[in-house]
Amino acid sequence: MQIGVVGLGRMGGNITRRLIQAGHEVVVYDRAAQSIEALVKDKAVGAKDLKGLVAQLDAPRAVWVMLPAGKATEDTVMALADTLSPGDTVIDGGNTFYKDDIRRAHALGRKNLHYIDVGTSGGVWGLERGYCMMIGGDKEAVDRLDPIFKALAPGTGSITKTPHRDKRDPRVEMGYVHAGPPGAGHFVKMVHNGIEYGLMQAYAEGFDILRGKDSSELPDDERFSIDLADVAEVWRRGSVISSWLLDLTAISLAESPDLKEFTGDVADSGEGRWTVNAAIEEAVAAPVLSAALYARFRSRVDHTFGEKLLSAMRKQFGGHVEPPMKPTKEA
C-alpha cells in the first residue's frame, strides 16, 4: 500500500522504516533535508514539499502527519486539506488534543476529506516492538487503511490470550483499536498518558522510599542499604507489579545506580493536564493522576531521587531529554 508521511523525527522516521520493512511504499517530507535523505537511503521516496508529496501519491491518497501537537500540526493538516482531493485521508499520529481533532474532522469533511486521529504509543522502541495504536475516524477510512495499521502494530506476540474474547474485534489483540469517531483515538491515548504519569510516579515514589531506608535519621538497626537495580530486576520476574515501565527502570538503574546525570526536572507534554481537565468536566475523581501531574510541577523546584528516576524512564521509552538547567539567581 502507498502512504505519505510528514514529519521524520524519532517517531515519524521509525514509522516510515517499519512500513517500508512491511513492503509498503512511503513518500516522505520533512523541513530538514537531511531527514529526507536518511529515509531515502532506507528506500523511502523523497518529496521537496507538501505539494510534491501529494503529487507522488495515487488516489485515494493517505498522508500521515507526525509532528508536535499545536501550530506545526494545525498548519500542516490545513495545508494538506487545501492540496488533497475528495476521498483522500489525513492521519494525525501525534499527541493532538482530541477536541482539535473533532474540529479538524468537521473542517476536512466539508471538503469531502477523511480525517483519522491515531494515538500512537511505542516511543523510540516502536521500530523494533511495534506501535500500540488507538484510532478515531469513520469506519470507511479506517478499514481502508487497515494494512497500514496492521504493519505498524506489534502483533499478538507472546501475550496470553484473554478469555471470553472470541466474538470481539480481533484487531485489538494485534495492538490497535478503532476507538470511535474522530477524536476518540486521541482521547483514549490522552487517558493512556495520564495513567502513564500515575504508574511512573508510583514507581518513582516506591524506589525513593527504598533508597531512603539508608537515611542517617533512622535508628542503626532499621537502616538498610538496598540495591535498587537488583530490586527492579527481581520485580520484573513474577511480580504483580511487573511492566514494561519497570523493565525500563531496571535498565536505567543498571546503567546508572545513582542517576547522577539526571536533575529530576520532569517535563509534562500536555496529555496529563488534558486528562485531569477531562476528569473535571466529567466529575470523575482522579486523585492519583492529578497528584502525579502536580508532582511533575513540583519537580521543577526541588528534585528527589524519584524524580530523577522519572526522567530516566522518560529517556528510556521515548528518548526524552531533560530541559537545560536554569541559571540560579544571585542573592
CSV table of C-alpha atoms in Angstrom, one decimal:
chain,number,residue,atom,x,y,z
A,1,MET,CA,0.0,0.0,0.0
A,2,GLN,CA,1.1,3.6,-0.6
A,3,ILE,CA,1.2,6.3,2.0
A,4,GLY,CA,2.8,9.7,2.7
A,5,VAL,CA,4.5,10.6,5.9
A,6,VAL,CA,5.1,14.2,7.0
A,7,GLY,CA,7.5,14.7,10.0
A,8,LEU,CA,10.5,12.4,10.2
A,9,GLY,CA,11.6,12.8,13.8
A,10,ARG,CA,12.1,9.9,16.2
A,11,MET,CA,8.6,8.6,15.7
A,12,GLY,CA,7.9,9.6,12.1
A,13,GLY,CA,11.2,8.2,10.9
A,14,ASN,CA,10.7,4.8,12.6
A,15,ILE,CA,7.1,4.6,11.5
A,16,THR,CA,8.3,5.1,7.9
A,17,ARG,CA,11.0,2.4,8.3
A,18,ARG,CA,8.6,-0.1,9.8
A,19,LEU,CA,6.1,0.4,6.9
A,20,ILE,CA,8.9,0.0,4.4
A,21,GLN,CA,10.0,-3.2,6.1
A,22,ALA,CA,6.5,-4.5,5.7
A,23,GLY,CA,6.5,-3.8,1.9
A,24,HIS,CA,4.6,-0.5,1.8
A,25,GLU,CA,5.6,2.4,-0.4
A,26,VAL,CA,6.2,5.5,1.6
A,27,VAL,CA,6.6,9.1,0.3
A,28,VAL,CA,8.2,11.3,2.9
A,29,TYR,CA,8.6,15.0,3.6
A,30,ASP,CA,10.3,17.0,6.4
A,31,ARG,CA,11.6,20.5,6.6
A,32,ALA,CA,15.0,19.1,7.4
A,33,ALA,CA,16.5,17.9,4.1
A,34,GLN,CA,18.9,15.5,5.9
A,35,SER,CA,16.0,13.7,7.5
A,36,ILE,CA,14.5,13.1,4.0
A,37,GLU,CA,17.9,11.9,2.7
A,38,ALA,CA,18.3,9.4,5.6
A,39,LEU,CA,14.9,7.8,4.8
A,40,VAL,CA,15.6,7.8,1.1
A,41,LYS,CA,18.6,5.6,1.9
A,42,ASP,CA,16.1,3.3,3.6
A,43,LYS,CA,14.1,3.1,0.4
A,44,ALA,CA,11.5,5.8,1.0
A,45,VAL,CA,10.6,8.2,-1.8
A,46,GLY,CA,11.5,11.8,-1.0
A,47,ALA,CA,9.5,14.9,-1.7
A,48,LYS,CA,10.6,18.6,-1.7
A,49,ASP,CA,7.4,20.0,-0.3
A,50,LEU,CA,3.8,19.0,0.6
A,51,LYS,CA,2.6,19.5,-3.0
A,52,GLY,CA,5.3,17.3,-4.3
A,53,LEU,CA,4.4,14.6,-1.7
A,54,VAL,CA,0.7,14.7,-2.7
A,55,ALA,CA,1.6,14.6,-6.4
A,56,GLN,CA,3.5,11.3,-5.9
A,57,LEU,CA,0.6,9.6,-4.3
A,58,ASP,CA,-2.1,7.7,-6.1
A,59,ALA,CA,-5.8,8.5,-5.3
A,60,PRO,CA,-7.3,7.8,-2.9
A,61,ARG,CA,-4.4,9.2,-1.0
A,62,ALA,CA,-3.4,8.9,2.7
A,63,VAL,CA,-0.9,11.2,4.4
A,64,TRP,CA,0.3,10.5,8.0
A,65,VAL,CA,1.3,13.7,9.9
A,66,MET,CA,3.7,13.0,12.7
A,67,LEU,CA,4.5,16.4,14.2
A,68,PRO,CA,4.4,18.1,17.6
A,69,ALA,CA,0.8,18.9,18.7
A,70,GLY,CA,-0.2,22.5,18.2
A,71,LYS,CA,0.7,25.0,15.4
A,72,ALA,CA,3.0,22.7,13.4
A,73,THR,CA,0.3,20.0,13.1
A,74,GLU,CA,-2.5,22.5,12.6
A,75,ASP,CA,-0.7,24.3,9.8
A,76,THR,CA,0.3,21.1,8.1
A,77,VAL,CA,-3.2,19.5,8.3
A,78,MET,CA,-4.8,22.6,6.8
A,79,ALA,CA,-2.2,22.9,4.1
A,80,LEU,CA,-2.8,19.3,3.1
A,81,ALA,CA,-6.6,20.0,3.2
A,82,ASP,CA,-6.0,22.6,0.5
A,83,THR,CA,-3.9,20.3,-1.6
A,84,LEU,CA,-5.6,16.9,-1.4
A,85,SER,CA,-8.7,15.7,-3.4
A,86,PRO,CA,-12.1,14.5,-2.3
A,87,GLY,CA,-11.8,10.9,-0.9
A,88,ASP,CA,-8.3,11.4,0.4
A,89,THR,CA,-7.4,11.0,4.1
A,90,VAL,CA,-5.3,12.9,6.5
A,91,ILE,CA,-4.0,11.0,9.6
A,92,ASP,CA,-2.7,12.8,12.6
A,93,GLY,CA,-0.5,10.3,14.5
A,94,GLY,CA,0.9,12.8,17.1
A,95,ASN,CA,-0.5,13.8,20.5
A,96,THR,CA,-3.1,16.3,19.4
A,97,PHE,CA,-5.8,17.4,21.9
A,98,TYR,CA,-8.9,15.4,20.9
A,99,LYS,CA,-11.2,18.5,20.7
A,100,ASP,CA,-8.9,19.8,17.9
A,101,ASP,CA,-9.4,16.5,16.1
A,102,ILE,CA,-13.2,17.0,16.2
A,103,ARG,CA,-12.9,20.5,14.8
A,104,ARG,CA,-10.5,19.5,12.1
A,105,ALA,CA,-12.6,16.5,11.1
A,106,HIS,CA,-15.6,18.8,10.5
A,107,ALA,CA,-13.4,21.2,8.5
A,108,LEU,CA,-12.0,18.5,6.3
A,109,GLY,CA,-15.4,16.8,6.0
A,110,ARG,CA,-16.7,19.9,4.3
A,111,LYS,CA,-14.1,19.2,1.6
A,112,ASN,CA,-15.1,15.6,1.4
A,113,LEU,CA,-11.8,14.6,3.0
A,114,HIS,CA,-11.4,11.9,5.7
A,115,TYR,CA,-9.7,12.7,9.0
A,116,ILE,CA,-8.2,10.0,11.2
A,117,ASP,CA,-6.6,10.6,14.6
A,118,VAL,CA,-4.2,7.9,15.8
A,119,GLY,CA,-2.9,7.9,19.4
A,120,THR,CA,0.5,6.2,18.9
A,121,SER,CA,2.3,4.6,21.8
A,122,GLY,CA,5.7,2.9,21.4
A,123,GLY,CA,8.3,5.7,21.5
A,124,VAL,CA,11.8,5.1,20.3
A,125,TRP,CA,11.2,1.3,20.6
A,126,GLY,CA,8.4,1.2,18.1
A,127,LEU,CA,10.5,0.2,15.1
A,128,GLU,CA,11.5,-3.0,16.9
A,129,ARG,CA,8.5,-3.7,19.1
A,130,GLY,CA,5.7,-2.1,17.0
A,131,TYR,CA,3.2,0.6,18.0
A,132,CYS,CA,0.1,0.4,20.1
A,133,MET,CA,-2.5,2.5,18.2
A,134,MET,CA,-5.8,4.0,19.3
A,135,ILE,CA,-7.7,5.1,16.2
A,136,GLY,CA,-10.5,7.6,15.7
A,137,GLY,CA,-12.3,8.2,12.4
A,138,ASP,CA,-15.1,7.0,10.2
A,139,LYS,CA,-15.2,3.3,9.5
A,140,GLU,CA,-14.7,3.5,5.8
A,141,ALA,CA,-11.4,5.3,6.0
A,142,VAL,CA,-10.1,3.3,9.0
A,143,ASP,CA,-10.9,0.0,7.3
A,144,ARG,CA,-9.3,1.0,4.0
A,145,LEU,CA,-6.0,1.8,5.8
A,146,ASP,CA,-6.1,-1.4,7.9
A,147,PRO,CA,-3.0,-2.8,6.1
A,148,ILE,CA,-1.0,0.3,7.3
A,149,PHE,CA,-2.2,-0.1,10.9
A,150,LYS,CA,-1.6,-3.8,10.9
A,151,ALA,CA,2.0,-3.3,9.7
A,152,LEU,CA,2.7,-0.8,12.4
A,153,ALA,CA,1.1,-2.8,15.2
A,154,PRO,CA,3.2,-5.2,17.4
A,155,GLY,CA,1.0,-8.2,16.6
A,156,THR,CA,-0.1,-10.8,19.1
A,157,GLY,CA,3.4,-11.7,20.2
A,158,SER,CA,3.7,-14.0,23.2
A,159,ILE,CA,1.0,-12.3,25.3
A,160,THR,CA,-1.5,-14.8,26.7
A,161,LYS,CA,-4.9,-14.7,25.0
A,162,THR,CA,-7.6,-13.1,27.2
A,163,PRO,CA,-10.5,-15.4,27.9
A,164,HIS,CA,-14.0,-14.7,26.6
A,165,ARG,CA,-12.9,-12.5,23.7
A,166,ASP,CA,-14.0,-14.9,20.9
A,167,LYS,CA,-16.7,-12.6,19.5
A,168,ARG,CA,-14.8,-9.3,19.9
A,169,ASP,CA,-12.7,-7.2,17.5
A,170,PRO,CA,-9.6,-9.3,16.7
A,171,ARG,CA,-7.6,-6.2,15.8
A,172,VAL,CA,-7.1,-5.2,19.5
A,173,GLU,CA,-5.2,-8.4,20.1
A,174,MET,CA,-2.8,-7.3,17.3
A,175,GLY,CA,-2.3,-4.0,19.2
A,176,TYR,CA,-4.6,-1.5,17.5
A,177,VAL,CA,-8.2,-0.5,18.1
A,178,HIS,CA,-10.8,1.6,16.3
A,179,ALA,CA,-12.0,3.5,19.3
A,180,GLY,CA,-14.7,5.5,17.7
A,181,PRO,CA,-15.4,8.6,15.6
A,182,PRO,CA,-12.8,11.5,15.0
A,183,GLY,CA,-11.3,12.5,18.3
A,184,ALA,CA,-11.8,9.1,20.1
A,185,GLY,CA,-8.4,7.8,19.3
A,186,HIS,CA,-6.5,10.8,20.8
A,187,PHE,CA,-8.9,10.8,23.7
A,188,VAL,CA,-8.1,7.2,24.6
A,189,LYS,CA,-4.4,8.0,24.1
A,190,MET,CA,-4.7,11.1,26.3
A,191,VAL,CA,-6.0,9.0,29.2
A,192,HIS,CA,-3.4,6.4,28.4
A,193,ASN,CA,-0.7,9.0,29.0
A,194,GLY,CA,-2.5,10.2,32.2
A,195,ILE,CA,-2.3,6.7,33.5
A,196,GLU,CA,1.3,6.5,32.4
A,197,TYR,CA,2.0,9.6,34.7
A,198,GLY,CA,0.4,7.7,37.6
A,199,LEU,CA,2.3,4.5,37.0
A,200,MET,CA,5.6,6.2,36.7
A,201,GLN,CA,5.0,8.3,39.8
A,202,ALA,CA,4.2,5.2,41.8
A,203,TYR,CA,7.4,3.5,40.8
A,204,ALA,CA,9.4,6.7,41.4
A,205,GLU,CA,8.0,7.1,44.9
A,206,GLY,CA,8.5,3.5,45.8
A,207,PHE,CA,12.1,3.5,44.8
A,208,ASP,CA,12.6,6.7,46.7
A,209,ILE,CA,11.3,5.1,49.8
A,210,LEU,CA,13.6,2.1,49.3
A,211,ARG,CA,16.6,4.4,48.8
A,212,GLY,CA,15.6,6.5,51.9
A,213,LYS,CA,15.8,3.4,54.1
A,214,ASP,CA,19.6,4.1,54.5
A,215,SER,CA,18.9,7.5,56.0
A,216,SER,CA,21.0,8.6,58.9
A,217,GLU,CA,17.8,9.9,60.5
A,218,LEU,CA,16.8,6.2,61.2
A,219,PRO,CA,18.0,4.0,64.1
A,220,ASP,CA,21.0,2.0,63.1
A,221,ASP,CA,19.2,-1.4,63.3
A,222,GLU,CA,16.5,-0.1,61.0
A,223,ARG,CA,18.8,1.2,58.3
A,224,PHE,CA,19.0,-1.0,55.1
A,225,SER,CA,21.3,-0.3,52.1
A,226,ILE,CA,19.1,-1.7,49.4
A,227,ASP,CA,20.4,-2.3,45.9
A,228,LEU,CA,17.8,-0.6,43.8
A,229,ALA,CA,18.9,-2.1,40.5
A,230,ASP,CA,18.6,-5.6,41.9
A,231,VAL,CA,15.2,-4.9,43.3
A,232,ALA,CA,14.0,-3.6,40.0
A,233,GLU,CA,15.4,-6.7,38.3
A,234,VAL,CA,13.8,-9.1,40.7
A,235,TRP,CA,10.4,-7.4,40.5
A,236,ARG,CA,10.5,-7.9,36.7
A,237,ARG,CA,10.2,-11.7,37.3
A,238,GLY,CA,6.9,-13.0,38.5
A,239,SER,CA,5.9,-9.8,40.5
A,240,VAL,CA,2.4,-8.5,40.3
A,241,ILE,CA,3.8,-5.0,39.5
A,242,SER,CA,6.0,-6.1,36.6
A,243,SER,CA,5.6,-4.0,33.5
A,244,TRP,CA,7.5,-2.5,30.5
A,245,LEU,CA,8.0,0.7,32.6
A,246,LEU,CA,9.6,-1.5,35.2
A,247,ASP,CA,11.8,-3.1,32.6
A,248,LEU,CA,13.0,0.4,31.6
A,249,THR,CA,13.5,1.3,35.2
A,250,ALA,CA,15.7,-1.7,35.6
A,251,ILE,CA,17.8,-0.7,32.6
A,252,SER,CA,18.2,2.9,33.9
A,253,LEU,CA,19.3,1.7,37.4
A,254,ALA,CA,21.7,-0.9,36.0
A,255,GLU,CA,23.3,1.8,33.8
A,256,SER,CA,23.4,4.4,36.5
A,257,PRO,CA,22.5,3.4,40.1
A,258,ASP,CA,22.7,7.0,41.4
A,259,LEU,CA,21.1,8.6,38.3
A,260,LYS,CA,23.7,11.4,38.6
A,261,GLU,CA,23.2,12.5,35.0
A,262,PHE,CA,19.6,13.5,35.8
A,263,THR,CA,18.4,16.6,37.6
A,264,GLY,CA,14.9,15.3,38.3
A,265,ASP,CA,13.3,18.3,36.4
A,266,VAL,CA,10.4,16.3,34.9
A,267,ALA,CA,8.5,17.8,31.9
A,268,ASP,CA,4.9,17.2,31.0
A,269,SER,CA,3.9,17.1,27.4
A,270,GLY,CA,0.2,18.2,27.9
A,271,GLU,CA,-1.7,14.9,27.9
A,272,GLY,CA,-1.6,14.7,31.7
A,273,ARG,CA,-3.2,18.2,32.1
A,274,TRP,CA,-5.8,17.3,29.4
A,275,THR,CA,-6.7,14.1,31.3
A,276,VAL,CA,-7.2,15.9,34.6
A,277,ASN,CA,-9.3,18.6,32.8
A,278,ALA,CA,-11.4,15.8,31.2
A,279,ALA,CA,-11.9,14.3,34.7
A,280,ILE,CA,-13.1,17.7,36.0
A,281,GLU,CA,-15.5,18.0,33.0
A,282,GLU,CA,-16.9,14.5,33.7
A,283,ALA,CA,-16.9,14.9,37.5
A,284,VAL,CA,-14.8,11.8,37.8
A,285,ALA,CA,-12.4,11.6,40.8
A,286,ALA,CA,-8.8,11.1,39.6
A,287,PRO,CA,-6.6,11.8,42.7
A,288,VAL,CA,-3.7,9.6,41.6
A,289,LEU,CA,-3.4,11.1,38.1
A,290,SER,CA,-3.9,14.6,39.4
A,291,ALA,CA,-1.2,14.1,42.1
A,292,ALA,CA,1.2,12.6,39.5
A,293,LEU,CA,0.8,15.7,37.4
A,294,TYR,CA,1.3,18.1,40.3
A,295,ALA,CA,4.4,16.1,41.3
A,296,ARG,CA,5.9,17.0,37.9
A,297,PHE,CA,5.2,20.6,38.5
A,298,ARG,CA,6.9,20.4,41.9
A,299,SER,CA,9.9,18.6,40.4
A,300,ARG,CA,10.9,21.8,38.6
A,301,VAL,CA,11.5,23.4,42.0
A,302,ASP,CA,13.1,20.7,44.1
A,303,HIS,CA,14.4,17.3,42.9
A,304,THR,CA,14.3,13.9,44.6
A,305,PHE,CA,15.8,10.7,43.5
A,306,GLY,CA,12.4,9.5,42.4
A,307,GLU,CA,12.1,12.5,40.1
A,308,LYS,CA,15.5,11.6,38.6
A,309,LEU,CA,14.1,8.1,38.0
A,310,LEU,CA,11.0,9.6,36.2
A,311,SER,CA,13.5,11.4,33.9
A,312,ALA,CA,15.4,8.2,33.4
A,313,MET,CA,12.2,6.3,32.4
A,314,ARG,CA,11.1,9.1,30.0
A,315,LYS,CA,14.5,8.9,28.3
A,316,GLN,CA,14.3,5.1,28.0
A,317,PHE,CA,10.8,4.8,26.5
A,318,GLY,CA,10.7,8.0,24.5
A,319,GLY,CA,14.2,9.4,24.1
A,320,HIS,CA,13.1,12.5,26.1
A,321,VAL,CA,15.9,14.7,27.3
A,322,GLU,CA,15.6,16.9,30.3
A,323,PRO,CA,15.4,20.7,29.7
A,324,PRO,CA,18.6,22.6,30.2
A,325,MET,CA,19.2,23.7,33.8
A,326,LYS,CA,18.1,27.2,34.6
A,327,PRO,CA,20.8,29.5,35.9
A,328,THR,CA,20.4,30.3,39.6
A,329,LYS,CA,19.8,33.9,40.6
A,330,GLU,CA,22.4,35.5,42.8
A,331,ALA,CA,21.1,36.5,46.3
